[in-house]
Short mmCIF file of C-alpha atoms and ligand atoms in Angstrom, two decimals:
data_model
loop_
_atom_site.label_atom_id
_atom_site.label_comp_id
_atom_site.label_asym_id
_atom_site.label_seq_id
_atom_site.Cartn_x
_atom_site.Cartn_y
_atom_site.Cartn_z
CA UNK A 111 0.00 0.00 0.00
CA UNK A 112 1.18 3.80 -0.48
CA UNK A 113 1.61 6.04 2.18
CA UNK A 114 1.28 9.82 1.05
CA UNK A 115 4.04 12.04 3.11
CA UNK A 116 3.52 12.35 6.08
CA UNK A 117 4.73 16.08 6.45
CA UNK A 118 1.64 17.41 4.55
CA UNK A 119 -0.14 15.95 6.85
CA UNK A 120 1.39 17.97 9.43
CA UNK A 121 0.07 21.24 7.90
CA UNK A 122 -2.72 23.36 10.14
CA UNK A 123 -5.56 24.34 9.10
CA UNK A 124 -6.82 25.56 5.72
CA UNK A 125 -5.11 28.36 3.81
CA UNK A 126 -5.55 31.69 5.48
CA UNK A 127 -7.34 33.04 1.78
CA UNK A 128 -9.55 30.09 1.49
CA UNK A 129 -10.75 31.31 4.74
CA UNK A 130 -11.50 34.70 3.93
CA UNK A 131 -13.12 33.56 0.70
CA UNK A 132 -15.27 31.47 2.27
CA UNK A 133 -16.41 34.24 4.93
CA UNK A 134 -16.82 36.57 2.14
CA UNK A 135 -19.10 34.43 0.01
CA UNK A 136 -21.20 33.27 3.32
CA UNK A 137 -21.41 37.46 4.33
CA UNK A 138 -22.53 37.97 0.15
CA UNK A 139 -24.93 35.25 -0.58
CA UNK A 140 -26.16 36.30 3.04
CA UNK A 141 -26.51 39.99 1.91
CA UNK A 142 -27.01 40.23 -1.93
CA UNK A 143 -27.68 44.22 -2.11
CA UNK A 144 -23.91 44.79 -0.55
CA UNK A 145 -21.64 46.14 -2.67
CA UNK A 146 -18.18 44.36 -1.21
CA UNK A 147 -14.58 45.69 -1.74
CA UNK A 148 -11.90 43.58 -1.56
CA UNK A 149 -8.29 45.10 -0.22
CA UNK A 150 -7.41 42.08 0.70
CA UNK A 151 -5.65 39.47 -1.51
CA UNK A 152 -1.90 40.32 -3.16
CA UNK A 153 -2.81 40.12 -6.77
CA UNK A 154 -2.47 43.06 -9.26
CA UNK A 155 -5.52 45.06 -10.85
CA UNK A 156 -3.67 46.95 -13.78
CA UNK A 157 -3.77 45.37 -17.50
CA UNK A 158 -0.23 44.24 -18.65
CA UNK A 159 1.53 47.59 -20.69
CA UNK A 160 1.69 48.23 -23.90
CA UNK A 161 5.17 46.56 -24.80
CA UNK A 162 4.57 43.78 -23.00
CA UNK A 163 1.60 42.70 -24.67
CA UNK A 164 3.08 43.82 -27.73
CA UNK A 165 6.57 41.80 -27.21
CA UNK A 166 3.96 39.12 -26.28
CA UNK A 167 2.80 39.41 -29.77
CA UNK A 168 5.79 39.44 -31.54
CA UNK A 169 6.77 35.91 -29.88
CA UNK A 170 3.42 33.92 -30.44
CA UNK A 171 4.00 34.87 -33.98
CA UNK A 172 7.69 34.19 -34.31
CA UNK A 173 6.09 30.35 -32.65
CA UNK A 174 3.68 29.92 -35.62
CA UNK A 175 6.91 30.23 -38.20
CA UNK A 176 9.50 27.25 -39.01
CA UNK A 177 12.14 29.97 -38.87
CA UNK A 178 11.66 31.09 -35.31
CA UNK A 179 10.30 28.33 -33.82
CA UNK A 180 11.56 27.27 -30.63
CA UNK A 181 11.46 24.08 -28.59
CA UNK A 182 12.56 24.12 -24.92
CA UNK A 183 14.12 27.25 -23.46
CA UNK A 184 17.59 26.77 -22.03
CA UNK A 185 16.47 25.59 -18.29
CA UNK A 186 18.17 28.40 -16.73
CA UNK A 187 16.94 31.31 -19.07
CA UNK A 188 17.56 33.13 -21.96
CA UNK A 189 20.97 34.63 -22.25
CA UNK A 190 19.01 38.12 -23.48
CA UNK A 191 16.78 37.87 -20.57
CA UNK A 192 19.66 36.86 -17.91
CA UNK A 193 21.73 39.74 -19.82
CA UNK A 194 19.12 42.16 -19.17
CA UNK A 195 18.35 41.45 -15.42
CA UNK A 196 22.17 41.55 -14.32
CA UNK A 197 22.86 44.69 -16.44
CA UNK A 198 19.41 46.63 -15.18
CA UNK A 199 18.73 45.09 -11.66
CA UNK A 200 22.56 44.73 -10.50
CA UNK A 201 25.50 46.17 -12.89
CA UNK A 202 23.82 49.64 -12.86
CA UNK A 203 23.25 49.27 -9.04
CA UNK A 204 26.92 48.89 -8.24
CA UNK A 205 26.01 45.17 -7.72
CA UNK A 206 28.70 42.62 -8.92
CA UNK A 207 26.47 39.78 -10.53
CA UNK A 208 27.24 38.15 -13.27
CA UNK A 209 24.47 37.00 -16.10
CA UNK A 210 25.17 33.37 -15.47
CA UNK A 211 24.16 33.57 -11.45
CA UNK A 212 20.69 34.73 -12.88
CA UNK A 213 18.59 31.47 -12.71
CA UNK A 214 15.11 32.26 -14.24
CA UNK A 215 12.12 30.81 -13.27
CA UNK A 216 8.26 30.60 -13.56
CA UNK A 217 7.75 33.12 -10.49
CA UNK A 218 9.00 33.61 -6.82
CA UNK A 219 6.40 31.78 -5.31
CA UNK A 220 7.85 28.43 -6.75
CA UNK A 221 11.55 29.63 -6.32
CA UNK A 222 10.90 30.68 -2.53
CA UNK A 223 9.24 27.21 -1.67
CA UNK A 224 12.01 24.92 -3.97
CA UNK A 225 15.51 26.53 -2.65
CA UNK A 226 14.97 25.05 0.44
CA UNK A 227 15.22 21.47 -1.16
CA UNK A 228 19.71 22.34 -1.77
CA UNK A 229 19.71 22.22 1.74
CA UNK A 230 20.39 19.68 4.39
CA UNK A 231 17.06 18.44 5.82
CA UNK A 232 19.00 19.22 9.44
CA UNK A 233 19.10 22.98 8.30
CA UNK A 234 17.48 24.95 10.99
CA UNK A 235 15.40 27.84 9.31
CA UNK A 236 14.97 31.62 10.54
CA UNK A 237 11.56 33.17 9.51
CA UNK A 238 10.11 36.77 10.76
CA UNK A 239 6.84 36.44 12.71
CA UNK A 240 4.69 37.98 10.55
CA UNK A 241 5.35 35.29 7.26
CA UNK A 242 4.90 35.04 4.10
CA UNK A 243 3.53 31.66 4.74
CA UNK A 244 5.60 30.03 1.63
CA UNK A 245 8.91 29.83 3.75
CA UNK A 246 7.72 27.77 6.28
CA UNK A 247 4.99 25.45 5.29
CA UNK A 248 7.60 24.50 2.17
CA UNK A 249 10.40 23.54 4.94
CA UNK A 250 7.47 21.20 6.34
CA UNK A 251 6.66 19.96 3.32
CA UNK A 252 10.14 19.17 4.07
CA UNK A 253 10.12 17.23 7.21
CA UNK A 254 12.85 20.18 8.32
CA UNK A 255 10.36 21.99 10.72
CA UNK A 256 9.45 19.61 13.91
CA UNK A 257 6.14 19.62 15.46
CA UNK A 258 3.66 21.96 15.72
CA UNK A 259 1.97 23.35 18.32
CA UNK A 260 -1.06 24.58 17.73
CA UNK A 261 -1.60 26.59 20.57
CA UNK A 262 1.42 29.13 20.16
CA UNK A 263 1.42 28.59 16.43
CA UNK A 264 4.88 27.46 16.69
CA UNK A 265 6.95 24.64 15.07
CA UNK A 266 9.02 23.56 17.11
CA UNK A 267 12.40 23.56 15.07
CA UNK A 268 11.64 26.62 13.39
CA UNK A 269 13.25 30.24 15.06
CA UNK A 270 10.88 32.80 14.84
CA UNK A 271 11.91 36.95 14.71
CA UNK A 272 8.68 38.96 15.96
CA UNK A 273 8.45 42.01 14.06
CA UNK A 274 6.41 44.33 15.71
CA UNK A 275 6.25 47.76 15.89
CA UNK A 276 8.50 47.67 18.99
CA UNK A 277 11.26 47.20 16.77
CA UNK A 278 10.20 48.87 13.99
CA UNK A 279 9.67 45.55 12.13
CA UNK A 280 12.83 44.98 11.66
CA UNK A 281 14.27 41.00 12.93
CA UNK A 282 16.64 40.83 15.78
CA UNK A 283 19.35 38.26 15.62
CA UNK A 284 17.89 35.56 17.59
CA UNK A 285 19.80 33.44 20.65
CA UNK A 286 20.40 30.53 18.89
CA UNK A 287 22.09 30.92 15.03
CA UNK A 288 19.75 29.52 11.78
CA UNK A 289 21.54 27.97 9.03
CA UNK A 290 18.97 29.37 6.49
CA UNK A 291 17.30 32.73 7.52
CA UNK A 292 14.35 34.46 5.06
CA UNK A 293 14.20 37.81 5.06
CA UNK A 294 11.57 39.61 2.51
CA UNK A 295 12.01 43.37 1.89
CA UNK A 296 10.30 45.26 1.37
CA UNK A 297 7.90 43.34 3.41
CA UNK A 298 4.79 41.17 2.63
CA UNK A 299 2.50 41.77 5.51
CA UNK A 300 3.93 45.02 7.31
CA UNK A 301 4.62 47.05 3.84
CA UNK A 302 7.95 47.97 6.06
CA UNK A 303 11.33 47.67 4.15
CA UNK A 304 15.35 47.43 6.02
CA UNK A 305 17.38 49.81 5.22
CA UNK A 306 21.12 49.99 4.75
CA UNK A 307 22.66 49.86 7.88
CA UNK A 308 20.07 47.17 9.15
CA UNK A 309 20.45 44.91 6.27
CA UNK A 310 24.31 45.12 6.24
CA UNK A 311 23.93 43.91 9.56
CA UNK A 312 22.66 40.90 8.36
CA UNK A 313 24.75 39.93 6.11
CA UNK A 314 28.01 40.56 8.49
CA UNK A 315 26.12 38.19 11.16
CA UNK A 316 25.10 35.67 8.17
CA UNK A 317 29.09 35.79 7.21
CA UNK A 318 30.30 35.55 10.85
CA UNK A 319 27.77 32.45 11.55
CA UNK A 320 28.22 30.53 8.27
CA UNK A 321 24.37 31.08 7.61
CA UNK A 322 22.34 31.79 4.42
CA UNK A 323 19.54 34.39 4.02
CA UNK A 324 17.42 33.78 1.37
CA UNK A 325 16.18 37.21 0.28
CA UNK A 326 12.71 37.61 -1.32
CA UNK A 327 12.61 41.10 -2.93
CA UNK A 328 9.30 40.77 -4.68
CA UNK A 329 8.45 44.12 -3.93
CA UNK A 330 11.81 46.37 -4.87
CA UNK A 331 10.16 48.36 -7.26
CA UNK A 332 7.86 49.86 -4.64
CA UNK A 333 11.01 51.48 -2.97
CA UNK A 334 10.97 54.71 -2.71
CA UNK A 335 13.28 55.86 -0.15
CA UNK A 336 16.46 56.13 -0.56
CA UNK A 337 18.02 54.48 2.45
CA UNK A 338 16.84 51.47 1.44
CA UNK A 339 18.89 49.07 -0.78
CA UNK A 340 16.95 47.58 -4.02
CA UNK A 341 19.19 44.28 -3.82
CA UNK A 342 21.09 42.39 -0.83
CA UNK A 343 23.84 42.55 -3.36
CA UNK A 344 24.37 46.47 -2.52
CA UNK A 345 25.71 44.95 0.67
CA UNK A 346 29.14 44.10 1.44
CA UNK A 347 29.86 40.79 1.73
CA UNK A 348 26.59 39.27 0.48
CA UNK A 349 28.29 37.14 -2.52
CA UNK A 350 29.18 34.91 0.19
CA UNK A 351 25.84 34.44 2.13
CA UNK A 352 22.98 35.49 -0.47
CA UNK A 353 20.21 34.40 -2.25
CA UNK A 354 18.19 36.86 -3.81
CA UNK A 355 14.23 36.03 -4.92
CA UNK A 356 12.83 38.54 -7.32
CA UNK A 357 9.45 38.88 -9.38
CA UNK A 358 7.46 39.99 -12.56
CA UNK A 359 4.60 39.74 -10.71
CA UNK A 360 4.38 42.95 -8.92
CA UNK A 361 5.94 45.55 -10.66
CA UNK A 362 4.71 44.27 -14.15
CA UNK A 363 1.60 42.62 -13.22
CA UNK A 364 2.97 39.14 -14.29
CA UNK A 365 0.51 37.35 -11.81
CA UNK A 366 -1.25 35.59 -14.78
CA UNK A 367 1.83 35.43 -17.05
CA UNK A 368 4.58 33.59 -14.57
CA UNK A 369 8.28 34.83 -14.33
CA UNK A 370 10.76 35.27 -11.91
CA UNK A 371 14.23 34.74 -11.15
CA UNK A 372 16.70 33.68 -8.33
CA UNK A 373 20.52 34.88 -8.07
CA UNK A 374 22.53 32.61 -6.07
CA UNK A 375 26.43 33.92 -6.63
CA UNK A 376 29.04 31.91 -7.19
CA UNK A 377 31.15 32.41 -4.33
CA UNK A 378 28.08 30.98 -1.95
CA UNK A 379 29.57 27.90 -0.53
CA UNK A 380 28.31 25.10 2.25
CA UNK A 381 30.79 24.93 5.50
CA UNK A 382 32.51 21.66 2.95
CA UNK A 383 33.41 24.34 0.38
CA UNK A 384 30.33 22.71 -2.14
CA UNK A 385 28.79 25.61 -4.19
CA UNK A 386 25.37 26.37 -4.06
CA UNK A 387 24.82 27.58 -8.08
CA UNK A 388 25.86 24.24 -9.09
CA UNK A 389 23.53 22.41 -6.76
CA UNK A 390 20.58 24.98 -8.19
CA UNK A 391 21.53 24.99 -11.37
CA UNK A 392 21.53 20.54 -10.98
CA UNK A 393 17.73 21.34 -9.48
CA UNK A 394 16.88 23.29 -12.73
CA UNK A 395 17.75 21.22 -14.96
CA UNK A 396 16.59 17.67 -13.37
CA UNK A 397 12.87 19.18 -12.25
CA UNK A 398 12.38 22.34 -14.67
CA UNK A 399 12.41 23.00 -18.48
CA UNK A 400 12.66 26.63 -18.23
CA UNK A 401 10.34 29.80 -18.29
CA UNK A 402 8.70 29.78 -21.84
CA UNK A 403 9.94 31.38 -24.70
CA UNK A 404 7.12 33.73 -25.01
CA UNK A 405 6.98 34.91 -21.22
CA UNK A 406 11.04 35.32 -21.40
CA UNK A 407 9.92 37.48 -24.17
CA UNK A 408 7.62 40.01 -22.20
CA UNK A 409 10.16 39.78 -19.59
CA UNK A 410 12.70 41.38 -21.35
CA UNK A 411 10.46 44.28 -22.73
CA UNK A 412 10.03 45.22 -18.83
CA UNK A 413 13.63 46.07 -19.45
CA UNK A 414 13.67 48.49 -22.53
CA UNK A 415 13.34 51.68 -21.91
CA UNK A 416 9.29 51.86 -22.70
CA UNK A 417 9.23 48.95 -20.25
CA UNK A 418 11.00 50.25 -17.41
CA UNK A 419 8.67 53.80 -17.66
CA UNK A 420 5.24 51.51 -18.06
CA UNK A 421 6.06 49.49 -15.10
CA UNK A 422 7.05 52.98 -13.04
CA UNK A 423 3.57 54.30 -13.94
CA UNK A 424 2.13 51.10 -12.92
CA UNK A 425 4.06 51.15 -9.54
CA UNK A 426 3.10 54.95 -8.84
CA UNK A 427 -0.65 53.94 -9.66
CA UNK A 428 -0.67 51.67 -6.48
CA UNK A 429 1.24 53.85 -4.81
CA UNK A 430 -1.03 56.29 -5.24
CA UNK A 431 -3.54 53.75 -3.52
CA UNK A 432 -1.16 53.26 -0.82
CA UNK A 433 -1.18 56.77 0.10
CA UNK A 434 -4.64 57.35 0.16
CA UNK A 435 -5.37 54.66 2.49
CA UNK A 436 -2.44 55.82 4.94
CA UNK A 437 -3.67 59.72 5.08
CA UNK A 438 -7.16 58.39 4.94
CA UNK A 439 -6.69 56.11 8.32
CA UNK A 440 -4.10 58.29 9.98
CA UNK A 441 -6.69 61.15 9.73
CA UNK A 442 -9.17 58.75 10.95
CA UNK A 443 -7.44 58.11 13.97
CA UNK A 444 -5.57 54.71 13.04
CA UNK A 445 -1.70 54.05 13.38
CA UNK A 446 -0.55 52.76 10.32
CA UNK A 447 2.95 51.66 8.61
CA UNK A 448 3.99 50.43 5.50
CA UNK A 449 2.67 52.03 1.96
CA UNK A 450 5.96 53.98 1.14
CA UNK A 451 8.20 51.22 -0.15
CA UNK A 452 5.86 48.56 -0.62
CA UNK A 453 1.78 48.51 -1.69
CA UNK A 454 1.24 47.07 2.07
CA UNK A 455 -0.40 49.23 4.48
CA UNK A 456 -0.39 47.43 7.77
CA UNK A 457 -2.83 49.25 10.63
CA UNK A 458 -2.37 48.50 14.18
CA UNK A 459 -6.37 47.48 15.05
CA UNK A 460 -8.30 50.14 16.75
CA UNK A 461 -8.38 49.46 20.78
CA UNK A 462 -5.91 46.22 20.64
CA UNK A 463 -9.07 44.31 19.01
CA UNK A 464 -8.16 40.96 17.38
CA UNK A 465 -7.31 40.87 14.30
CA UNK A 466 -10.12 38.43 13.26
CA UNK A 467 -12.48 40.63 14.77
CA UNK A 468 -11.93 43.58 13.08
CA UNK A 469 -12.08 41.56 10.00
CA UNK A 470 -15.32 40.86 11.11
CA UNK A 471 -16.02 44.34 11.92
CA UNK A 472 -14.63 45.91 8.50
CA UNK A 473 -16.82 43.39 6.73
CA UNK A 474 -20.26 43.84 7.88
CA UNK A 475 -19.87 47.37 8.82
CA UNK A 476 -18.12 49.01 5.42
CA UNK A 477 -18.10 45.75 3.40
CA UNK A 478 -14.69 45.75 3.00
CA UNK A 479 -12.08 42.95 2.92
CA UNK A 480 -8.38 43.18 4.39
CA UNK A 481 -6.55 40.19 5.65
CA UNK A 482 -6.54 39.63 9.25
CA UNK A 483 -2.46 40.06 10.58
CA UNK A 484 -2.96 37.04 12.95
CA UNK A 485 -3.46 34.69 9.46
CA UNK A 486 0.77 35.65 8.87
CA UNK A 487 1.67 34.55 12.61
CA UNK A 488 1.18 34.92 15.92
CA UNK A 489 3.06 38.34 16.08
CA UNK A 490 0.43 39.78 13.75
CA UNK A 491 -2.27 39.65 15.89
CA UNK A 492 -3.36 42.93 16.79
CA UNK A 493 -2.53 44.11 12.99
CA UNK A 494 -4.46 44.40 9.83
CA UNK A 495 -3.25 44.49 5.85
CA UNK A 496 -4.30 46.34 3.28
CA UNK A 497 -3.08 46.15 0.04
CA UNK A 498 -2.86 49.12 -2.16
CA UNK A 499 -3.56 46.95 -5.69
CA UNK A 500 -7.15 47.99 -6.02
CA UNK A 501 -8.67 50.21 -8.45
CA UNK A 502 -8.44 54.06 -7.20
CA UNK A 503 -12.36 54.58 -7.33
CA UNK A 504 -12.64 50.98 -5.20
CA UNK A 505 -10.22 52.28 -2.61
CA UNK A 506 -11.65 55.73 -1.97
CA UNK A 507 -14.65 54.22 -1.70
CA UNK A 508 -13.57 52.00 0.25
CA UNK A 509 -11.60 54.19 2.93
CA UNK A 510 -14.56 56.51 2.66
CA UNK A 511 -16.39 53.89 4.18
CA UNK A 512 -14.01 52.85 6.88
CA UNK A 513 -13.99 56.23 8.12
CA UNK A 514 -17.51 56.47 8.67
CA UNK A 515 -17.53 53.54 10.58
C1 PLP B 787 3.54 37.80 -4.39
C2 PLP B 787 4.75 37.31 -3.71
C3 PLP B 787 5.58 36.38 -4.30
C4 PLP B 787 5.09 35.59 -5.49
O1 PLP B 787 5.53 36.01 -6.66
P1 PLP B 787 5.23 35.16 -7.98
O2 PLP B 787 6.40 35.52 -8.82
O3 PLP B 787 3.93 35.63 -8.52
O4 PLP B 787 5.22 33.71 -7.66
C5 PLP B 787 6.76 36.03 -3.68
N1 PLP B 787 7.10 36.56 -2.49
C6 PLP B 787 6.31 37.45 -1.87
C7 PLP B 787 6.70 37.97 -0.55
C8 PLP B 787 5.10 37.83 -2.45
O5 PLP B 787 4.29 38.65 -1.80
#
């Protein structure tokens, strides 16, 4: 007989959006006249730009013709799209990465949950408390996270780094040392981004412990500040201890489309000397046959120069979001952070209510949706996200209502 494994089974509960979406159709088929807004879920709004969709064109075509047909990509990317990425998102930043450290992929989602799998399963992870959940419920997937207790929300192998507004959301190093420690910056729940001086920090204890950090930077086009660094790679030393995660999902509104990329340099070695690019690059090519053609394609238009000023207008239209629910619910009384580097607004619940609760409250009062900040760990209890990637008439509307509540 077959026995599934047995660390799925170890999973809680259901997915924190299946939840809401289930809660949201029970509130709507219970109340058909209510209008409901949804600033909830991390997914994009904006149609794809203009060269995209064109460059999308241009490849479908070049498909249909013997001439330019083309089988599988090269499992590690195009060389014009790996070109582009280390030129635009590294060479011009000061940033010494080379094309062939560019590892593309079919998004950061699957790259964040498969890089654990290069690792020992006795690697002891590092996560910030609030999560992305991806990091963790991979490394169980994994068998690398212990047992679970459901009462603190806690595995018990995995070291947690609260991220509160105590310390300005920004992980302490915690007592004992992680081998692998995630880090996503700007941030996905809080909206908060490291700067500099934190972040180098990082990377001097990562080198002085012999740890990784895996670095998901999904959101570095939102940054607007310039004391915060756009890649780990600005940092000193990070060669030897980084792996950077990056996305074309939200700066370019690749959601639907699928492409990403990982960096992982060459000098990044185990405590045996064994390089990690040739261990990723071995994972590629056994268990992926490389981003398609056609999406490489749109990828690399985000680079030319009509690219990179479509995707800026695209970024400032969210932003624009971001700011009107910050002044809206500061002037309503609310402490908020996050919205200036990252399409997160993250609101500290009115009178230390639960997080579900005010879910609950935000619902049926102004029929709007956010995601409760418990649902990202036990740390965000007390909190509340907002995401920024609506429409602009949905999200007046929809602080208009929250300030009348
Ligand atoms: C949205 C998101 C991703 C997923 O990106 P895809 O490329 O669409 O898979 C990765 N990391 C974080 C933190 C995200 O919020």
């Amino acid at each position: 007989m077959i026995k599934v494994n047995g660390n799925y089974l170890k999973l809680p509960g259901s997915y924190l959006f299946s939840t809401i979406a289930k809660r949201v159709s029970e509130y709507k088929a219970a109340n058909p006249d209510r209008q409901v807004i949804s600033l909830g879920i991390g997914d994009v709004t904006q149609p794809l730009s203009p060269s995209v969709i064109s460059s999308l064109h241009e490849a479908v075509d070049e498909m249909g013709k013997r001439e330019t047909f083309r089988g599988y990509a090269p499992d590690l990317g195009y060389d014009f799209l790996r070109k582009a990425i280390a030129k635009t998102d590294y060479k011009e930043r000061g940033c010494d990465i080379a094309e062939d450290e560019v590892f593309v992929s079919d998004g950061a989602k699957s790259d964040s949950g498969n890089i654990q799998e290069i690792f020992d399963a006795g690697c002891t992870i590092a996560v910030c408390d609030p999560v992305y959940p991806v990091y963790v419920d991979s490394n169980v997937m994994a068998g690398r996270t212990g047992t679970y207790d459901a009462k603190t929300e806690r595995w018990s192998n995995v070291i947690y780094m609260p991220c509160t507004a105590e310390n300005d959301f920004v992980p302490e190093f915690p007592k004992e040392t992680p081998d692998i420690i995630y880090i996503c910056s700007p941030n996905n729940p809080t909206g908060t981004a490291m700067d500099r001086a934190s972040l180098q920090k990082w990377v001097d204890y990562a080198n002085e412990h012999g740890s990784v950090i895996i670095y998901d930077a999904a959101y570095e086009a939102y940054i607007s500040e310039e004391s915060v660094p756009h890649s780990i790679y600005e940092m000193e030393g990070a060669r030897t201890c980084a792996i950077e995660i990056r996305s074309f999902s939200k700066n370019a509104g690749f959601t639907g489309v699928r492409l990403g990329f990982t960096v992982v340099p060459k000098d990044l070695k185990d405590s045996d000397g064994v390089a990690l690019h040739a261990l990723w690059a071995r994972r590629h090519g056994t268990k992926f046959n490389g981003a398609p053609y056609i999406q490489q394609r749109a990828g690399a238009a985000v680079y030319s120069p009509e690219g990179r000023a479509e995707t800026k207008a695209l970024v400032s239209y969210y932003m624009e979001n971001a700011k009107v629910i910050k002044d809206g619910l500061k002037d309503a009384g609310y402490t908020v952070y996050g919205g200036v580097n990252a399409p997160y607004i993250w609101l500290a619940t009115p009178e230390g209510m639960k997080s579900w609760d005010f879910f609950d409250r935000l619902l049926e009062g102004a029929n709007v949706v956010g995601t409760p900040g418990s649902g990202f760990g036990p740390s965000g209890e007390g909190y509340f996200r907002l995401t920024a990637f609506g429409t602009h008439e949905n999200t007046a509307e929809a602080i208009r209502r929250i300030r009348s509540l």
